[in-house]
XYZ file of N, CA, C and O in Angstrom:
448
model
N -179.501 -61.260 66.607
C -179.278 -59.835 66.683
C -178.124 -59.449 65.741
O -177.296 -60.271 65.390
N -178.114 -58.183 65.392
C -177.121 -57.686 64.447
C -175.705 -57.814 65.008
O -175.461 -57.552 66.180
N -174.810 -58.243 64.125
C -173.396 -58.385 64.489
C -172.538 -57.745 63.414
O -172.910 -57.702 62.241
N -171.378 -57.293 63.833
C -170.421 -56.741 62.881
C -169.982 -57.880 61.964
O -169.568 -58.938 62.445
N -170.068 -57.678 60.651
C -169.673 -58.750 59.731
C -168.158 -58.993 59.722
O -167.705 -60.005 59.211
N -167.393 -58.103 60.324
C -165.939 -58.239 60.318
C -165.396 -58.876 61.593
O -164.587 -59.796 61.542
N -165.839 -58.387 62.750
C -165.297 -58.919 64.006
C -166.295 -59.773 64.778
O -165.926 -60.457 65.720
N -167.575 -59.712 64.411
C -168.587 -60.539 65.052
C -169.170 -59.974 66.335
O -170.000 -60.617 66.969
N -168.778 -58.770 66.741
C -169.314 -58.196 67.978
C -170.766 -57.756 67.778
O -171.182 -57.408 66.676
N -171.531 -57.794 68.862
C -172.933 -57.373 68.822
C -173.023 -55.881 68.545
O -172.204 -55.100 69.032
N -174.022 -55.521 67.776
C -174.245 -54.119 67.436
C -175.540 -53.639 68.061
O -176.504 -54.399 68.185
N -175.573 -52.395 68.433
C -176.758 -51.771 69.012
C -177.476 -51.017 67.895
O -176.910 -50.089 67.298
N -178.717 -51.403 67.614
C -179.464 -50.756 66.542
C -179.656 -49.268 66.800
O -179.666 -48.472 65.870
N -179.817 -48.891 68.066
C -179.954 -47.470 68.385
C -178.729 -46.686 67.950
O -178.839 -45.603 67.361
N -177.549 -47.240 68.217
C -176.302 -46.582 67.806
C -176.175 -46.533 66.286
O -175.683 -45.544 65.729
N -176.621 -47.584 65.619
C -176.568 -47.596 64.159
C -177.442 -46.498 63.568
O -177.023 -45.760 62.668
N -178.647 -46.369 64.098
C -179.567 -45.333 63.606
C -179.007 -43.950 63.934
O -179.106 -43.019 63.130
N -178.382 -43.808 65.108
C -177.782 -42.526 65.472
C -176.647 -42.148 64.525
O -176.452 -40.968 64.229
N -175.912 -43.148 64.032
C -174.877 -42.875 63.028
C -175.510 -42.289 61.769
O -174.985 -41.341 61.178
N -176.629 -42.871 61.372
C -177.324 -42.360 60.193
C -177.842 -40.945 60.448
O -177.753 -40.085 59.581
N -178.374 -40.724 61.648
C -178.883 -39.393 61.999
C -177.771 -38.353 61.937
O -177.982 -37.238 61.457
N -176.586 -38.717 62.417
C -175.465 -37.783 62.432
C -175.056 -37.380 61.020
O -174.691 -36.224 60.783
N -175.141 -38.302 60.082
C -174.709 -38.003 58.717
C -175.836 -37.469 57.836
O -175.589 -36.701 56.919
N -177.061 -37.907 58.100
C -178.179 -37.512 57.237
C -179.011 -36.373 57.824
O -179.759 -35.730 57.109
N -178.932 -36.155 59.127
C -179.650 -35.055 59.779
C -181.149 -35.126 59.574
O -181.768 -36.182 59.676
N -181.742 -33.980 59.259
C -183.194 -33.893 59.107
C -183.723 -34.660 57.904
O -184.914 -34.911 57.811
N -182.844 -35.030 56.980
C -183.255 -35.859 55.841
C -183.811 -37.200 56.339
O -184.627 -37.827 55.672
N -183.383 -37.611 57.542
C -183.852 -38.872 58.107
C -185.356 -38.875 58.343
O -185.987 -39.923 58.295
N -185.945 -37.712 58.593
C -187.399 -37.646 58.774
C -188.101 -38.149 57.523
O -189.056 -38.917 57.606
N -187.623 -37.721 56.369
C -188.198 -38.168 55.101
C -187.897 -39.642 54.864
O -188.756 -40.395 54.407
N -186.675 -40.047 55.168
C -186.270 -41.439 54.974
C -187.125 -42.362 55.825
O -187.559 -43.420 55.365
N -187.400 -41.949 57.063
C -188.192 -42.791 57.972
C -189.679 -42.801 57.643
O -190.432 -43.562 58.242
N -190.099 -41.979 56.704
C -191.515 -41.981 56.331
C -191.827 -42.999 55.238
O -192.985 -43.261 54.940
N -190.791 -43.593 54.643
C -190.969 -44.532 53.544
C -190.125 -45.787 53.800
O -188.896 -45.710 53.841
N -190.790 -46.913 53.977
C -190.127 -48.180 54.309
C -189.031 -48.551 53.304
O -187.914 -48.866 53.676
N -189.363 -48.531 52.026
C -188.390 -48.930 51.001
C -187.202 -47.980 50.947
O -186.062 -48.414 50.793
N -187.475 -46.711 51.084
C -186.372 -45.747 51.073
C -185.462 -45.980 52.281
O -184.237 -45.942 52.161
N -186.068 -46.225 53.446
C -185.276 -46.501 54.646
C -184.389 -47.724 54.438
O -183.196 -47.688 54.721
N -184.976 -48.807 53.936
C -184.204 -50.033 53.739
C -183.093 -49.842 52.709
O -181.981 -50.341 52.888
N -183.371 -49.101 51.652
C -182.343 -48.829 50.640
C -181.212 -47.974 51.211
O -180.037 -48.249 50.970
N -181.567 -46.938 51.965
C -180.555 -46.079 52.590
C -179.711 -46.886 53.572
O -178.497 -46.737 53.622
N -180.361 -47.747 54.326
C -179.654 -48.575 55.306
C -178.670 -49.511 54.615
O -177.522 -49.643 55.052
N -179.104 -50.138 53.530
C -178.229 -51.064 52.792
C -176.966 -50.376 52.274
O -175.895 -50.957 52.267
N -177.113 -49.142 51.828
C -175.998 -48.414 51.210
C -175.168 -47.599 52.196
O -174.128 -47.070 51.830
N -175.613 -47.527 53.440
C -174.925 -46.708 54.434
C -173.682 -47.423 54.952
O -173.718 -48.629 55.217
N -172.591 -46.686 55.097
C -171.349 -47.257 55.632
C -171.295 -46.991 57.133
O -171.132 -45.850 57.571
N -171.471 -48.046 57.916
C -171.426 -47.952 59.373
C -170.016 -48.227 59.865
O -169.232 -48.895 59.196
N -169.709 -47.737 61.050
C -168.413 -48.004 61.670
C -168.649 -48.830 62.929
O -169.412 -48.434 63.809
N -167.998 -49.973 63.007
C -168.150 -50.851 64.165
C -167.523 -50.191 65.394
O -166.358 -49.779 65.336
N -168.263 -50.095 66.499
C -167.700 -49.485 67.702
C -166.615 -50.348 68.356
O -165.826 -49.850 69.148
N -166.574 -51.620 68.003
C -165.603 -52.531 68.608
C -164.280 -52.558 67.832
O -163.222 -52.278 68.383
N -164.334 -52.879 66.530
C -163.101 -53.018 65.745
C -162.740 -51.755 64.969
O -161.625 -51.628 64.472
N -163.698 -50.822 64.849
C -163.428 -49.571 64.158
C -163.483 -49.655 62.639
O -163.289 -48.656 61.955
N -163.752 -50.827 62.105
C -163.822 -51.005 60.653
C -165.206 -50.600 60.138
O -166.197 -50.684 60.846
N -165.243 -50.189 58.881
C -166.510 -49.828 58.253
C -167.097 -51.018 57.503
O -166.360 -51.847 56.973
N -168.419 -51.065 57.483
C -169.152 -52.094 56.742
C -170.454 -51.484 56.257
O -170.932 -50.500 56.809
N -171.010 -52.068 55.216
C -172.273 -51.571 54.669
C -173.464 -52.228 55.360
O -173.412 -53.384 55.765
N -174.544 -51.449 55.436
C -175.759 -51.923 56.071
C -176.377 -53.133 55.400
O -177.175 -53.838 56.015
N -176.003 -53.399 54.149
C -176.540 -54.590 53.470
C -176.109 -55.869 54.185
O -176.682 -56.925 53.960
N -175.117 -55.764 55.068
C -174.650 -56.912 55.839
C -175.431 -57.113 57.139
O -175.169 -58.060 57.872
N -176.374 -56.226 57.422
C -177.207 -56.345 58.620
C -178.435 -57.187 58.295
O -178.875 -57.237 57.148
N -179.016 -57.830 59.306
C -180.210 -58.656 59.062
C -181.391 -57.816 58.563
O -181.832 -56.891 59.244
N -181.875 -58.142 57.392
C -182.974 -57.400 56.761
C -184.248 -57.434 57.611
O -184.942 -56.432 57.750
N -184.529 -58.574 58.177
C -185.754 -58.724 58.995
C -185.715 -57.783 60.200
O -186.713 -57.161 60.540
N -184.555 -57.692 60.832
C -184.410 -56.783 61.971
C -184.541 -55.338 61.520
O -185.153 -54.519 62.199
N -183.967 -55.013 60.380
C -184.049 -53.652 59.859
C -185.502 -53.254 59.613
O -185.903 -52.123 59.911
N -186.299 -54.177 59.100
C -187.717 -53.900 58.876
C -188.431 -53.640 60.192
O -189.259 -52.735 60.300
N -188.101 -54.421 61.213
C -188.723 -54.229 62.531
C -188.278 -52.916 63.158
O -189.068 -52.242 63.819
N -187.019 -52.538 62.957
C -186.526 -51.259 63.466
C -187.324 -50.116 62.834
O -187.752 -49.192 63.519
N -187.551 -50.206 61.537
C -188.356 -49.201 60.847
C -189.737 -49.105 61.486
O -190.219 -48.009 61.789
N -190.372 -50.251 61.714
C -191.707 -50.268 62.318
C -191.696 -49.663 63.720
O -192.576 -48.865 64.070
N -190.720 -50.030 64.530
C -190.638 -49.518 65.900
C -190.438 -48.005 65.919
O -191.089 -47.301 66.703
N -189.559 -47.510 65.070
C -189.304 -46.075 65.047
C -190.530 -45.286 64.602
O -190.735 -44.152 65.036
N -191.350 -45.895 63.761
C -192.555 -45.209 63.294
C -193.750 -45.434 64.207
O -194.667 -44.624 64.234
N -193.731 -46.522 64.939
C -194.862 -46.843 65.813
C -194.874 -46.000 67.080
O -195.931 -45.591 67.549
N -193.708 -45.725 67.628
C -193.622 -44.996 68.883
C -193.324 -43.521 68.629
O -192.244 -43.155 68.173
N -194.309 -42.687 68.935
C -194.145 -41.248 68.781
C -193.041 -40.781 69.719
O -192.981 -41.184 70.867
N -192.164 -39.960 69.215
C -191.072 -39.443 70.038
C -189.928 -40.418 70.214
O -189.117 -40.270 71.119
N -189.850 -41.425 69.339
C -188.791 -42.427 69.464
C -187.412 -41.843 69.149
O -186.401 -42.402 69.545
N -187.393 -40.708 68.466
C -186.133 -40.042 68.135
C -186.177 -38.608 68.647
O -187.146 -37.885 68.429
N -185.116 -38.215 69.337
C -184.934 -36.825 69.738
C -184.178 -36.160 68.594
O -182.964 -36.319 68.458
N -184.900 -35.453 67.743
C -184.326 -34.899 66.527
C -183.304 -33.806 66.819
O -182.345 -33.631 66.067
N -183.499 -33.067 67.893
C -182.575 -31.977 68.223
C -181.192 -32.499 68.601
O -180.181 -31.935 68.208
N -181.159 -33.581 69.375
C -179.863 -34.114 69.807
C -179.391 -35.275 68.938
O -178.273 -35.756 69.102
N -180.259 -35.739 68.029
C -179.893 -36.850 67.150
C -179.747 -38.164 67.891
O -178.878 -38.971 67.577
N -180.613 -38.394 68.873
C -180.555 -39.611 69.702
C -181.822 -40.436 69.550
O -182.917 -39.907 69.413
N -181.640 -41.741 69.609
C -182.769 -42.668 69.596
C -183.161 -42.905 71.045
O -182.322 -43.261 71.876
N -184.429 -42.720 71.356
C -184.899 -42.855 72.736
C -185.300 -44.284 73.088
O -185.420 -44.626 74.256
N -185.531 -45.103 72.086
C -185.958 -46.481 72.329
C -184.755 -47.398 72.511
O -183.707 -47.176 71.917
N -184.943 -48.435 73.272
C -183.926 -49.481 73.377
C -184.291 -50.524 72.322
O -184.985 -51.507 72.605
N -183.834 -50.263 71.114
C -184.248 -51.072 69.971
C -183.857 -52.538 70.112
O -184.650 -53.419 69.787
N -182.666 -52.824 70.603
C -182.247 -54.221 70.747
C -183.156 -54.965 71.716
O -183.522 -56.116 71.477
N -183.548 -54.319 72.809
C -184.440 -54.956 73.780
C -185.815 -55.219 73.174
O -186.401 -56.282 73.372
N -186.320 -54.247 72.423
C -187.624 -54.413 71.779
C -187.584 -55.499 70.709
O -188.540 -56.265 70.563
N -186.481 -55.575 69.974
C -186.341 -56.628 68.961
C -186.284 -58.001 69.616
O -186.894 -58.958 69.135
N -185.565 -58.118 70.719
C -185.477 -59.397 71.437
C -186.849 -59.797 71.973
O -187.247 -60.964 71.862
N -187.580 -58.852 72.540
C -188.924 -59.136 73.048
C -189.843 -59.566 71.916
O -190.596 -60.544 72.050
N -189.775 -58.878 70.800
C -190.600 -59.219 69.640
C -190.302 -60.638 69.163
O -191.211 -61.409 68.863
N -189.026 -60.996 69.109
C -188.632 -62.337 68.684
C -189.149 -63.391 69.654
O -189.665 -64.435 69.238
N -189.041 -63.113 70.946
C -189.543 -64.059 71.960
C -191.049 -64.242 71.825
O -191.551 -65.365 71.915
N -191.767 -63.149 71.610
C -193.227 -63.241 71.469
C -193.615 -64.017 70.207
O -194.580 -64.783 70.222
N -192.871 -63.825 69.128
C -193.137 -64.583 67.900
C -192.913 -66.074 68.124
O -193.701 -66.898 67.669
N -191.823 -66.408 68.814
C -191.535 -67.822 69.128
C -192.639 -68.416 69.989
O -193.102 -69.530 69.756
N -193.053 -67.674 71.009
C -194.102 -68.145 71.916
C -195.400 -68.341 71.140
O -196.067 -69.366 71.283
N -195.739 -67.380 70.290
C -196.950 -67.466 69.486
C -196.905 -68.681 68.566
O -197.890 -69.402 68.421
N -195.747 -68.929 67.956
C -195.587 -70.077 67.065
C -195.759 -71.391 67.838
O -196.408 -72.317 67.373
N -195.220 -71.455 69.054
C -195.345 -72.669 69.873
C -196.787 -72.894 70.316
O -197.274 -74.013 70.294
N -197.459 -71.796 70.699
C -198.846 -71.914 71.160
C -199.748 -72.356 70.008
O -200.587 -73.236 70.166
N -199.575 -71.760 68.852
C -200.398 -72.139 67.699
C -200.086 -73.553 67.236
O -200.958 -74.251 66.760
N -198.849 -73.992 67.405
C -198.456 -75.328 66.996
C -198.973 -76.422 67.916
O -199.156 -77.559 67.511
N -199.268 -76.075 69.172
C -199.724 -77.085 70.131
C -201.222 -77.274 70.136
O -201.737 -78.118 70.846
N -201.930 -76.512 69.350
C -203.404 -76.646 69.334
C -203.857 -77.685 68.359
O -203.392 -78.008 67.391
């Protein structure tokens, strides 16, 4: 899971996306419609760690997780409350479940 590159504390993807929503506003609708644009914006975005308060760039976040976050936000209708700028999904929980299912699938396919 995503961690602050400076202090090592766990990061909540929902909070990270909400930071982007707060700064980018309705532009995020366009950003979320294009995978490459989303990933590029994420890499260049300066996030603030809720634990240590230091800023870091999104390029320090796991790319694979960022791709899955993009998919989750686009797969679930209403995943973002645009009026309040809040993410309605528990992205970290969904990412953990996805990882567990991938591991299970890999083990099942490997045992055949």
